[in-house]
mmCIF file of C-alpha atoms in Angstrom:
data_model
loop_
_atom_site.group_PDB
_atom_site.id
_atom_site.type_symbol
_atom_site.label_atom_id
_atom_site.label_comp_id
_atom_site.label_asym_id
_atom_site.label_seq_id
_atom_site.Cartn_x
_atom_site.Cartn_y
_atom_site.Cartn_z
ATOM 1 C CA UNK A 1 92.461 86.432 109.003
ATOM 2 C CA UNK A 2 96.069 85.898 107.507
ATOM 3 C CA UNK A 3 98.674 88.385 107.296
ATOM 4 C CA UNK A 4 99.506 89.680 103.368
ATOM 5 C CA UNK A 5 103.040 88.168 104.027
ATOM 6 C CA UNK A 6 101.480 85.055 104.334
ATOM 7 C CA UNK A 7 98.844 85.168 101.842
ATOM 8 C CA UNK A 8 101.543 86.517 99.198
ATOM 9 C CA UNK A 9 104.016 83.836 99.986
ATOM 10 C CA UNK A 10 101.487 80.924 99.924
ATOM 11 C CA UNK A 11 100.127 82.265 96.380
ATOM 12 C CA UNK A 12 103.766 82.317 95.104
ATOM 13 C CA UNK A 13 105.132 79.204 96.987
ATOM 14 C CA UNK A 14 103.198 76.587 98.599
ATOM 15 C CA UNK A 15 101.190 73.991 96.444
ATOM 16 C CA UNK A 16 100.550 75.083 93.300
ATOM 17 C CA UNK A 17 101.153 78.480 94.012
ATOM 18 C CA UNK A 18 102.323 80.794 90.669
ATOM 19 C CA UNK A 19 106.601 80.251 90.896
ATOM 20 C CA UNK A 20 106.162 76.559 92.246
ATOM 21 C CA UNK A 21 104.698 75.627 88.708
ATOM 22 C CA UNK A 22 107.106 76.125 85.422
ATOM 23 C CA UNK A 23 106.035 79.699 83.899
ATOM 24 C CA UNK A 24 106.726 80.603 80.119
ATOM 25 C CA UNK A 25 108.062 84.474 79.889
ATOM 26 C CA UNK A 26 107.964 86.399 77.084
ATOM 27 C CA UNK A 27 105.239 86.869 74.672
ATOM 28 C CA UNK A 28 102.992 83.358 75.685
ATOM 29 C CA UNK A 29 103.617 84.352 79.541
ATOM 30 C CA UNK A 30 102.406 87.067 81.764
ATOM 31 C CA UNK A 31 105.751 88.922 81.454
ATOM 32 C CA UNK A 32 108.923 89.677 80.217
ATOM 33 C CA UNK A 33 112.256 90.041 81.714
ATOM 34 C CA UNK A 34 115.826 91.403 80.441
ATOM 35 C CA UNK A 35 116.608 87.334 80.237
ATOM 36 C CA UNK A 36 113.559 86.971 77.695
ATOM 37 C CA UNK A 37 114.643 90.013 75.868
ATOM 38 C CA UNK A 38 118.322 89.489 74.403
ATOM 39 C CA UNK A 39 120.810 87.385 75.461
ATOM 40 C CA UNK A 40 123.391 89.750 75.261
ATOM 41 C CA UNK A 41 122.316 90.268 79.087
ATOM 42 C CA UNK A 42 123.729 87.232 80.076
ATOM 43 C CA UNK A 43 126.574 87.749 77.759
ATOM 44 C CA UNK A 44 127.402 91.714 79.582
ATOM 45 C CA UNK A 45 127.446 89.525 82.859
ATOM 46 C CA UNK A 46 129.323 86.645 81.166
ATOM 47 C CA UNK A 47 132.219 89.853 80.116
ATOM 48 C CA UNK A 48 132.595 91.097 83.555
ATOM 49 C CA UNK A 49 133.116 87.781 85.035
ATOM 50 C CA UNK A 50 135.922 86.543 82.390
ATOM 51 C CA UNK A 51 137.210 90.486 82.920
ATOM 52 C CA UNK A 52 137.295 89.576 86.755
ATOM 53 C CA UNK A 53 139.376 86.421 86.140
ATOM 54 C CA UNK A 54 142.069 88.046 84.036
ATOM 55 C CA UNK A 55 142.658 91.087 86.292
ATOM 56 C CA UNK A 56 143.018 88.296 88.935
ATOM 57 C CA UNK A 57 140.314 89.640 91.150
ATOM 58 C CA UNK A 58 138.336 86.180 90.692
ATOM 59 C CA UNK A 59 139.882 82.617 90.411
ATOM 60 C CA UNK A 60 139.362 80.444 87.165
ATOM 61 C CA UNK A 61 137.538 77.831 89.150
ATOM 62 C CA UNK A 62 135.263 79.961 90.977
ATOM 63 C CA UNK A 63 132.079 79.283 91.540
ATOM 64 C CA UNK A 64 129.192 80.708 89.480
ATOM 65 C CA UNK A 65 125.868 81.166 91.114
ATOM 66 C CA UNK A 66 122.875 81.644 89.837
ATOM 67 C CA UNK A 67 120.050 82.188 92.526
ATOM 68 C CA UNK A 68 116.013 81.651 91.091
ATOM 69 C CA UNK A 69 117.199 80.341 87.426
ATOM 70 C CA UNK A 70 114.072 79.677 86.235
ATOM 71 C CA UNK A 71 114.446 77.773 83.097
ATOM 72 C CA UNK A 72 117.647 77.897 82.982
ATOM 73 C CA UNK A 73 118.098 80.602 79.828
ATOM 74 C CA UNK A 74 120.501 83.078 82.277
ATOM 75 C CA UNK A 75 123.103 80.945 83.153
ATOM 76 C CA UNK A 76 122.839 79.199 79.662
ATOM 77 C CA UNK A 77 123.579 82.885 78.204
ATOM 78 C CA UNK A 78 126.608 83.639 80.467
ATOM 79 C CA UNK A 79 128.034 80.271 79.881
ATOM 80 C CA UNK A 80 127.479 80.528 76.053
ATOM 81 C CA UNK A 81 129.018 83.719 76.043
ATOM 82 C CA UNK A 82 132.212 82.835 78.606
ATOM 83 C CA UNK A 83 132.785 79.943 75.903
ATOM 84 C CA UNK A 84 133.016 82.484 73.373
ATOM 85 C CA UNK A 85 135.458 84.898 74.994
ATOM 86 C CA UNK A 86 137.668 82.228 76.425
ATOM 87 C CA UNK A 87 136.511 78.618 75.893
ATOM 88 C CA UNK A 88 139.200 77.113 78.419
ATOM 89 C CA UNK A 89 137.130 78.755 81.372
ATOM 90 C CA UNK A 90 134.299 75.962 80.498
ATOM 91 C CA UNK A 91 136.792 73.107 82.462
ATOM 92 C CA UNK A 92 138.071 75.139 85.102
ATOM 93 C CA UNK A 93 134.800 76.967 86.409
ATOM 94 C CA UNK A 94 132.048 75.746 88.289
ATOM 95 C CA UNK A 95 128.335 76.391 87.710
ATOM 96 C CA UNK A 96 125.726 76.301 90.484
ATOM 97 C CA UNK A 97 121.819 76.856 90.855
ATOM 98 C CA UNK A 98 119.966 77.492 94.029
ATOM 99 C CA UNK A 99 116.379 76.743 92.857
ATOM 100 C CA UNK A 100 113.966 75.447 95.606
ATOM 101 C CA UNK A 101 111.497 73.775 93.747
ATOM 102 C CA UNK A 102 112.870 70.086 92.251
ATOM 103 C CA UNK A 103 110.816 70.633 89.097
ATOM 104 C CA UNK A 104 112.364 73.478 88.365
ATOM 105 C CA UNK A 105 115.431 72.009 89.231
ATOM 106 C CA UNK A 106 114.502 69.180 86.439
ATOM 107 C CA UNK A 107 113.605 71.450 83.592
ATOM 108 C CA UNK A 108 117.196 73.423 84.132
ATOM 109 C CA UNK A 109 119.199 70.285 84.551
ATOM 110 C CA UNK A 110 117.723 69.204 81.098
ATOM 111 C CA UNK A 111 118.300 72.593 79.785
ATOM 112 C CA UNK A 112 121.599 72.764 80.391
ATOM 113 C CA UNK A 113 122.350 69.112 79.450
ATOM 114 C CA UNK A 114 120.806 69.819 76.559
ATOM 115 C CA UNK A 115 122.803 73.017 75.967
ATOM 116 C CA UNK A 116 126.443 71.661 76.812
ATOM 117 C CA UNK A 117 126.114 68.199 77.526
ATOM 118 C CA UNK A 118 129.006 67.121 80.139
ATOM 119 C CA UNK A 119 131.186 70.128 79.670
ATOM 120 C CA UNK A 120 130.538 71.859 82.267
ATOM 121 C CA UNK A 121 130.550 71.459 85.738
ATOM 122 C CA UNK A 122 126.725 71.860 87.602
ATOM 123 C CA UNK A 123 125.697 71.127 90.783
ATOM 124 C CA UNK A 124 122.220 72.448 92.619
ATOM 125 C CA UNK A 125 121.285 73.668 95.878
ATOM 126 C CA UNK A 126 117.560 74.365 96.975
ATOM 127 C CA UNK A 127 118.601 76.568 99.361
ATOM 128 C CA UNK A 128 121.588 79.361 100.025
ATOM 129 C CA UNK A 129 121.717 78.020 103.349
ATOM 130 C CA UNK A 130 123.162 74.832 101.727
ATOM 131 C CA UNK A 131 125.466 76.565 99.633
ATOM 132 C CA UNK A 132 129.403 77.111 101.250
ATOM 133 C CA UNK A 133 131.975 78.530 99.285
ATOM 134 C CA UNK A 134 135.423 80.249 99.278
ATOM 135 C CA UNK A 135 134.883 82.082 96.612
ATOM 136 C CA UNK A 136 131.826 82.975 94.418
ATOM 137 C CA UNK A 137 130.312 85.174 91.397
ATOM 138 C CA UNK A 138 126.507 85.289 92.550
ATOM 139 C CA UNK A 139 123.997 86.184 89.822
ATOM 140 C CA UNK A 140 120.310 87.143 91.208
ATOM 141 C CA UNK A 141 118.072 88.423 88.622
ATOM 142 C CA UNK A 142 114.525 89.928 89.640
ATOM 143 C CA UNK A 143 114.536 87.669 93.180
ATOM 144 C CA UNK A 144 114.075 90.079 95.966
ATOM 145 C CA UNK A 145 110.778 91.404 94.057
ATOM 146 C CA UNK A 146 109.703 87.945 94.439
ATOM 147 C CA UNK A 147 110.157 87.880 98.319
ATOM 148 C CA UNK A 148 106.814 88.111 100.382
ATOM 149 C CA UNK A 149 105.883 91.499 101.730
ATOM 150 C CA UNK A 150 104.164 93.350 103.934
ATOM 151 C CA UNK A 151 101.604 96.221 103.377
ATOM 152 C CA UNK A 152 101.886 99.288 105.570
ATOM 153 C CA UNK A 153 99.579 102.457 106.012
ATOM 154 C CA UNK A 154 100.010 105.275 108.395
ATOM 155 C CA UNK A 155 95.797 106.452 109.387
ATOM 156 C CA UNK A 156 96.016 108.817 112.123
ATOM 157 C CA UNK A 157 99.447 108.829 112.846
ATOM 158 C CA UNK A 158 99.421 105.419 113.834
ATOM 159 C CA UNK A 159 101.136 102.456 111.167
ATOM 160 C CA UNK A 160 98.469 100.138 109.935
ATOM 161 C CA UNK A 161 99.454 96.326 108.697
ATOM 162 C CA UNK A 162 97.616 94.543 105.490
ATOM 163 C CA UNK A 163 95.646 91.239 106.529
ATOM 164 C CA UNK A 164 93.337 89.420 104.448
ATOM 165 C CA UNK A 165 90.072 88.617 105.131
ATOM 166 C CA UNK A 166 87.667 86.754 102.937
ATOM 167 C CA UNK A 167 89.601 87.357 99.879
ATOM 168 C CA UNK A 168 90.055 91.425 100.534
ATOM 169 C CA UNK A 169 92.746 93.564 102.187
ATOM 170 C CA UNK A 170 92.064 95.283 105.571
ATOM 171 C CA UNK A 171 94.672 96.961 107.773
ATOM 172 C CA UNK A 172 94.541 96.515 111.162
ATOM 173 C CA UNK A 173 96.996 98.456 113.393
ATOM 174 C CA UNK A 174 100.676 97.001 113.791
ATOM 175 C CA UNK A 175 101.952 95.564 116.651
ATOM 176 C CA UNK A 176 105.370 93.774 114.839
ATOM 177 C CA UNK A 177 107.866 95.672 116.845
ATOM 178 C CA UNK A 178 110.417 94.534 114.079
ATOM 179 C CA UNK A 179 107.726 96.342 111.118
ATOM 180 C CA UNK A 180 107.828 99.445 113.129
ATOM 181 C CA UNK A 181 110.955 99.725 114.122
ATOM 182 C CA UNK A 182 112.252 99.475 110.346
ATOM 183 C CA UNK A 183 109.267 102.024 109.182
ATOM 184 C CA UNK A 184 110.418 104.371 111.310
ATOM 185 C CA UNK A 185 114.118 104.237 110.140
ATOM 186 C CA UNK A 186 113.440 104.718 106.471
ATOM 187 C CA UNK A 187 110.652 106.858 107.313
ATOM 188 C CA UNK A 188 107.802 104.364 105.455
ATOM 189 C CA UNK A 189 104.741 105.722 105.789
ATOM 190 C CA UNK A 190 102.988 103.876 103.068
ATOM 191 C CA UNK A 191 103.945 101.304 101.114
ATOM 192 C CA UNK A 192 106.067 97.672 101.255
ATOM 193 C CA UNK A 193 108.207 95.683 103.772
ATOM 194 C CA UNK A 194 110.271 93.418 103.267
ATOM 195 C CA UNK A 195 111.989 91.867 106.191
ATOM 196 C CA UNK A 196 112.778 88.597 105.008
ATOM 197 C CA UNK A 197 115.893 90.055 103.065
ATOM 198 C CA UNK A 198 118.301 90.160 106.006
ATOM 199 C CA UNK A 199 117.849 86.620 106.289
ATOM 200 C CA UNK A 200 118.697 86.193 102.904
ATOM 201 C CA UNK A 201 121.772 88.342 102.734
ATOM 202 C CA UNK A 202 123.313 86.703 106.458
ATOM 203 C CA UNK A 203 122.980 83.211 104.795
ATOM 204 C CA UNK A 204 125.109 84.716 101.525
ATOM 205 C CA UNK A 205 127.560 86.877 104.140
ATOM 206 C CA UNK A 206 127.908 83.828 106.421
ATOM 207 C CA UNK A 207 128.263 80.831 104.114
ATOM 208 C CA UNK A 208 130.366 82.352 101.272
ATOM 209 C CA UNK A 209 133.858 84.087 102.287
ATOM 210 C CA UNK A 210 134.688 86.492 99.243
ATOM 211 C CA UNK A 211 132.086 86.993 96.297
ATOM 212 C CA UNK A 212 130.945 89.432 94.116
ATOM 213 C CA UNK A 213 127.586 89.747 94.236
ATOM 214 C CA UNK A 214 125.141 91.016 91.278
ATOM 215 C CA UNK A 215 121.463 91.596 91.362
ATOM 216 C CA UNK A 216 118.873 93.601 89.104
ATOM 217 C CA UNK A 217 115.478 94.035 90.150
ATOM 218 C CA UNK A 218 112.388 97.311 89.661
ATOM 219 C CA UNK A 219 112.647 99.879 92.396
ATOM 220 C CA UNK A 220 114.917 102.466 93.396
ATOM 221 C CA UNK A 221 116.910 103.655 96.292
ATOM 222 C CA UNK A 222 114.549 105.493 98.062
ATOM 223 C CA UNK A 223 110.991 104.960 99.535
ATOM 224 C CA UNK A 224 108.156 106.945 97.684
ATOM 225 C CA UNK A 225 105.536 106.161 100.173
ATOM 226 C CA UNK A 226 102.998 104.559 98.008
ATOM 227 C CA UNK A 227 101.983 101.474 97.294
ATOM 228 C CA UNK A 228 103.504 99.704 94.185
ATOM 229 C CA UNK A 229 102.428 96.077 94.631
ATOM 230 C CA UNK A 230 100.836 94.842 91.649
ATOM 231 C CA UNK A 231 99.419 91.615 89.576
ATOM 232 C CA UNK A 232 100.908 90.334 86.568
ATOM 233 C CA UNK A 233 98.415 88.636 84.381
ATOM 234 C CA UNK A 234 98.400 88.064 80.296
ATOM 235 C CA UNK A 235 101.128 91.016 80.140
ATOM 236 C CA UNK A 236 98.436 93.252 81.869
ATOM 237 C CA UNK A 237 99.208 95.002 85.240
ATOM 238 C CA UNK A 238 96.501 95.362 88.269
ATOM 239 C CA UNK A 239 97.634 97.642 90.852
ATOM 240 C CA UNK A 240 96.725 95.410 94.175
ATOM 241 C CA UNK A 241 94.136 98.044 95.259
ATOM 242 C CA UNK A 242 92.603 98.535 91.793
ATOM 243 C CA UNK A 243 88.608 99.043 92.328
ATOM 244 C CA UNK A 244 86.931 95.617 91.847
ATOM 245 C CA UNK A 245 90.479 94.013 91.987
ATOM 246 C CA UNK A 246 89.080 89.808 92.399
ATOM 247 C CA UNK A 247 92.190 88.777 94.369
ATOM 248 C CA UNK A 248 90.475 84.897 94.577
ATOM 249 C CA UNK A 249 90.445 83.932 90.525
ATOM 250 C CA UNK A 250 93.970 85.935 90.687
ATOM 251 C CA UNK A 251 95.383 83.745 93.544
ATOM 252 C CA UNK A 252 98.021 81.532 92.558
ATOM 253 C CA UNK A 253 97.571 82.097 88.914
ATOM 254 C CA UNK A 254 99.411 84.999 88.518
ATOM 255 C CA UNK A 255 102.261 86.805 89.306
ATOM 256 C CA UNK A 256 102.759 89.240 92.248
ATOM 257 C CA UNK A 257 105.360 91.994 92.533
ATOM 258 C CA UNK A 258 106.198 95.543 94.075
ATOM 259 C CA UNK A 259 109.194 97.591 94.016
ATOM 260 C CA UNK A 260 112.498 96.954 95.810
ATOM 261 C CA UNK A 261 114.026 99.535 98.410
ATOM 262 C CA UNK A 262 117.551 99.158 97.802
ATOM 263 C CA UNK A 263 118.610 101.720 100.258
ATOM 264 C CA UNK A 264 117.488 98.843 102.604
ATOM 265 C CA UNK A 265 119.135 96.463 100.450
ATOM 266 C CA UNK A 266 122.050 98.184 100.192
ATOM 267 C CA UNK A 267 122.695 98.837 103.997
ATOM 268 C CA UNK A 268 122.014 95.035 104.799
ATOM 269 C CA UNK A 269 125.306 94.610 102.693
ATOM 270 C CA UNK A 270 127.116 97.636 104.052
ATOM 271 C CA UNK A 271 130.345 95.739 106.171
ATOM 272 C CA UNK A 272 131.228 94.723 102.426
ATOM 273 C CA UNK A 273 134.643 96.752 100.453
ATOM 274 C CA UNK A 274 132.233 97.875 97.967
ATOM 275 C CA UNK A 275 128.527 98.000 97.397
ATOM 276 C CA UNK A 276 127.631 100.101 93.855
ATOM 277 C CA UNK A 277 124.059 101.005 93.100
ATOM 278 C CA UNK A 278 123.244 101.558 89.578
ATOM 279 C CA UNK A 279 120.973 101.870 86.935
ATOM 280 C CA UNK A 280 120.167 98.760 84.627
ATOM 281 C CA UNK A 281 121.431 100.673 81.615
ATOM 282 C CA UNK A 282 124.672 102.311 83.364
ATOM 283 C CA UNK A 283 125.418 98.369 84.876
ATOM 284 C CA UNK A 284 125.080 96.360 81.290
ATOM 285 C CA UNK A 285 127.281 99.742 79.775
ATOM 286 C CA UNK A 286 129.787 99.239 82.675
ATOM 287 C CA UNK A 287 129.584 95.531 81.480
ATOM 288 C CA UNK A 288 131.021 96.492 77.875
ATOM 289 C CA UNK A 289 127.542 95.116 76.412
ATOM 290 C CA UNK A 290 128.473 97.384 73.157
ATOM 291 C CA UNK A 291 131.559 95.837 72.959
ATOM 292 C CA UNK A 292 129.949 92.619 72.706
ATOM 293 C CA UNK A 293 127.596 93.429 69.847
ATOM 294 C CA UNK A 294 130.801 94.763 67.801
ATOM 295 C CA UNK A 295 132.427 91.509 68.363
ATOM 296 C CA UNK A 296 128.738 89.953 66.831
ATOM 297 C CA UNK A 297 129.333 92.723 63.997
ATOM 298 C CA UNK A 298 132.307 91.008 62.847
ATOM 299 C CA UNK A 299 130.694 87.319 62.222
ATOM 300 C CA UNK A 300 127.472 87.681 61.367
ATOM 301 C CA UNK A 301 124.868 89.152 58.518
ATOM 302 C CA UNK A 302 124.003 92.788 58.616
ATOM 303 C CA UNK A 303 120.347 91.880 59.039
ATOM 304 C CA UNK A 304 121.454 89.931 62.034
ATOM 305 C CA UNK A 305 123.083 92.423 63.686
ATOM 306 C CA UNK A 306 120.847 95.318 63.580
ATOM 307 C CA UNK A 307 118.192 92.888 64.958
ATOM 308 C CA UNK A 308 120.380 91.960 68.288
ATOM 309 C CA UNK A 309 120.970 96.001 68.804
ATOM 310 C CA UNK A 310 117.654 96.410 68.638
ATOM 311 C CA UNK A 311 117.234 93.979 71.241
ATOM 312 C CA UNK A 312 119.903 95.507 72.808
ATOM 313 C CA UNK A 313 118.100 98.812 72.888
ATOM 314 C CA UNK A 314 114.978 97.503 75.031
ATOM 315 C CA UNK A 315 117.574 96.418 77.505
ATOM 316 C CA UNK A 316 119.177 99.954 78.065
ATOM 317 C CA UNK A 317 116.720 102.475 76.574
ATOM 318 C CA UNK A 318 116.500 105.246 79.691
ATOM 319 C CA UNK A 319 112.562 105.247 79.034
ATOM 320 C CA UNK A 320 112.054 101.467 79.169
ATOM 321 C CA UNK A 321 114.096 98.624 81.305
ATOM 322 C CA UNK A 322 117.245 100.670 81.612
ATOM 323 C CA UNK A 323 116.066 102.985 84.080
ATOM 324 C CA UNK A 324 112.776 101.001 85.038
ATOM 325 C CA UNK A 325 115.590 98.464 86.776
ATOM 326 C CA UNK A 326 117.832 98.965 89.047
ATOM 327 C CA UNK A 327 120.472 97.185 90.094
ATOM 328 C CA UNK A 328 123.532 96.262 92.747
ATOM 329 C CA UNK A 329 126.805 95.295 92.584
ATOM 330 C CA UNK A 330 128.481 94.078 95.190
ATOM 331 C CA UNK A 331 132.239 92.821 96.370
ATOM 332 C CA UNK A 332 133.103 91.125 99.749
#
C-alpha cells in the first residue's frame, strides 16, 4: 500500500513517469496552457519586467528565472519581447532555468540556442536549492499544480488519508500530525494537500535576497472542500474518482492535476513587503498586455492583428483562462 503522494509523484517523476519525458502542448498534446495559446503572455510578463528596470525597482542585470520551462517557449517569449521594447537589456540581463530533468534541460538549451544564438546570457539549475542570488525576477507558470498531493476525507468526524492499493484509492484514517494539523487550520474537510510547498518557498526565501516573484496556476484562494484532482489525457478530463476510472493504463501516461489553495500559498510568503493575489485576466491587464497588441497594430497586417487579439482573448476572457487561473505576485 503506497500513499497517493507517492504514487502521484512517482507517475509524474521517477522513470518514465509523464513530466520526466518531453510532452507536446497544444493541439497534438493532452493540454493547453496560456504559453501554448499566444505569446503575448510571455510578452505582458516581458513589459512588467523592463517596466521594473526603468522605475529602478529591478537592476538591468538581474537575474531572470524561469522555474519548470518546459520547452523552453516562456522564457523564449519574454526574451523576444524584452528585445523588442529595449534591445540593450539582451547584454546586461541574465537568464536562468531550474529544470530537473537533463533532457529537458537539452531540448531548452537547443531552443534557446536556436532562438538567440550567443546573445544572451543562460545558465541552468536542476534545483532551486542550487540557485543563490541577490536579486531575481522568478517566473513559475502552472508548477505548484504539478507538486504531489495528498487526498483527504473527513467519514465520521474523523480525517481519512488516500493510499493506493492494487491500482485503486482507499482512505485509511490519518495519523500525519503535520496533514492534520494544516486541515484543521484551513478548515479542509475534503479535498487536496499539499505540504511540499513550504519547502519550496524556504529554498526561494532563503537562497535569493530580494525578488519579485510571479506565478499562475488553476485554483483559488479558498478551499471548497471537494475533490478537484483530475487526469489529463487527449485534451479529455477524468475526475480521479470517475466510476470505472483505470488508474493502471493512465499511470505515467498522462497528466495529473488539482487545484491550488493559494490562501496557503499566499501565507507561506506572508514576511514578504507585498504579496498580490489576482485573477489571470486582472494580472496580464495589470501587465499592459493591450498595450502590447497596439504596439503589434502599428507593424503588422490587419489580418495579423485581429488574429493575435483573438488569441489574446482566450488568455483573458472571464469565462475561459482569465478567471479559470489564478495567479500571485509577489515582492521581497
Amino acid at each position: 500500500m503506497k500513499k497517493f503522494n507517492d504514487y502521484m509523484n512517482s507517475w509524474l517523476y521517477e522513470k518514465n513517469g509523464y513530466y520526466a519525458k518531453y510532452k507536446q502542448i497544444g493541439k497534438q498534446g493532452d493540454f493547453f496552457t496560456s504559453v501554448s495559446t499566444s505569446s503575448f503572455f510571455g510578452g505582458a510578463i516581458a513589459n512588467k519586467i523592463v517596466s521594473l528596470i526603468k522605475e529602478k525597482k529591478l537592476d538591468k542585470s538581474t537575474s531572470i528565472v524561469e522555474i519548470g520551462a518546459h520547452h523552453g517557449y516562456l522564457l523564449a517569449d519574454i526574451i523576444q519581447f524584452i528585445y523588442t521594447l529595449d534591445s540593450k537589456l539582451l547584454k546586461t540581463l541574465n537568464f536562468i532555468i531550474v529544470e530537473r530533468f537533463e533532457s529537458l534541460q537539452k531540448i531548452q538549451k537547443e531552443y534557446l540556442q536556436d532562438c538567440f544564438g550567443d546573445e544572451i546570457n543562460l545558465s541552468f539549475y536542476q534545483s532551486i536549492e542550487e540557485v543563490r542570488l541577490k536579486e531575481a525576477f522568478i517566473v513559475a507558470n502552472e508548477i505548484f499544480d504539478a507538486f504531489a498531493c495528498d487526498l483527504v476525507y473527513t467519514k465520521n468526524n474523523t480525517l481519512q488519508q488516500a493510499f493506493i492499493k492494487k491500482d485503486k484509492i482507499i482512505f485509511e484514517t490519518c495519523t500525519d500530525e503535520k496533514i492534520l494539523s494544516h486541515c484543521k487550520r484551513y478548515n479542509i474537510q475534503k479535498g487536496e494537500v499539499c505540504l511540499e510547498y513550504k519547502t519550496f518557498v524556504d529554498s526561494i526565501m532563503k537562497n535569493i535576497d530580494d525578488f519579485y516573484f510571479l506565478t499562475f496556476d488553476y485554483g483559488d484562494k479558498l478551499v471548497r472542500n471537494d475533490f478537484s484532482c483530475r487526469v489529463y489525457k487527449n485534451h479529455k478530463v477524468f475526475p480521479i474518482f470517475e466510476q470505472d476510472l483505470h488508474l493502471k493504463s493512465l499511470y505515467k501516461n498522462s497528466d495529473i492535476t488539482y487545484d491550488v489553495h493559494f490562501n496557503y500559498l499566499s501565507d507561506l510568503f506572508s514576511s514578504c513587503e507585498n504579496v498580490d493575489f489576482n485573477t489571470q485576466a486582472n494580472r496580464l491587464i495589470d501587465f499592459d498586455i493591450t498595450k502590447l497588441l497596439e504596439i503589434l497594430k502599428q507593424h503588422v497586417s490587419n489580418e495579423t492583428y485581429l488574429k493575435e487579439v483573438q488569441k489574446v482573448k482566450l488568455l483573458i476572457e472571464p469565462t475561459g483562462m482569465g478567471d479559470r487561473f489564478k495567479s500571485l505576485f509577489i515582492k521581497k
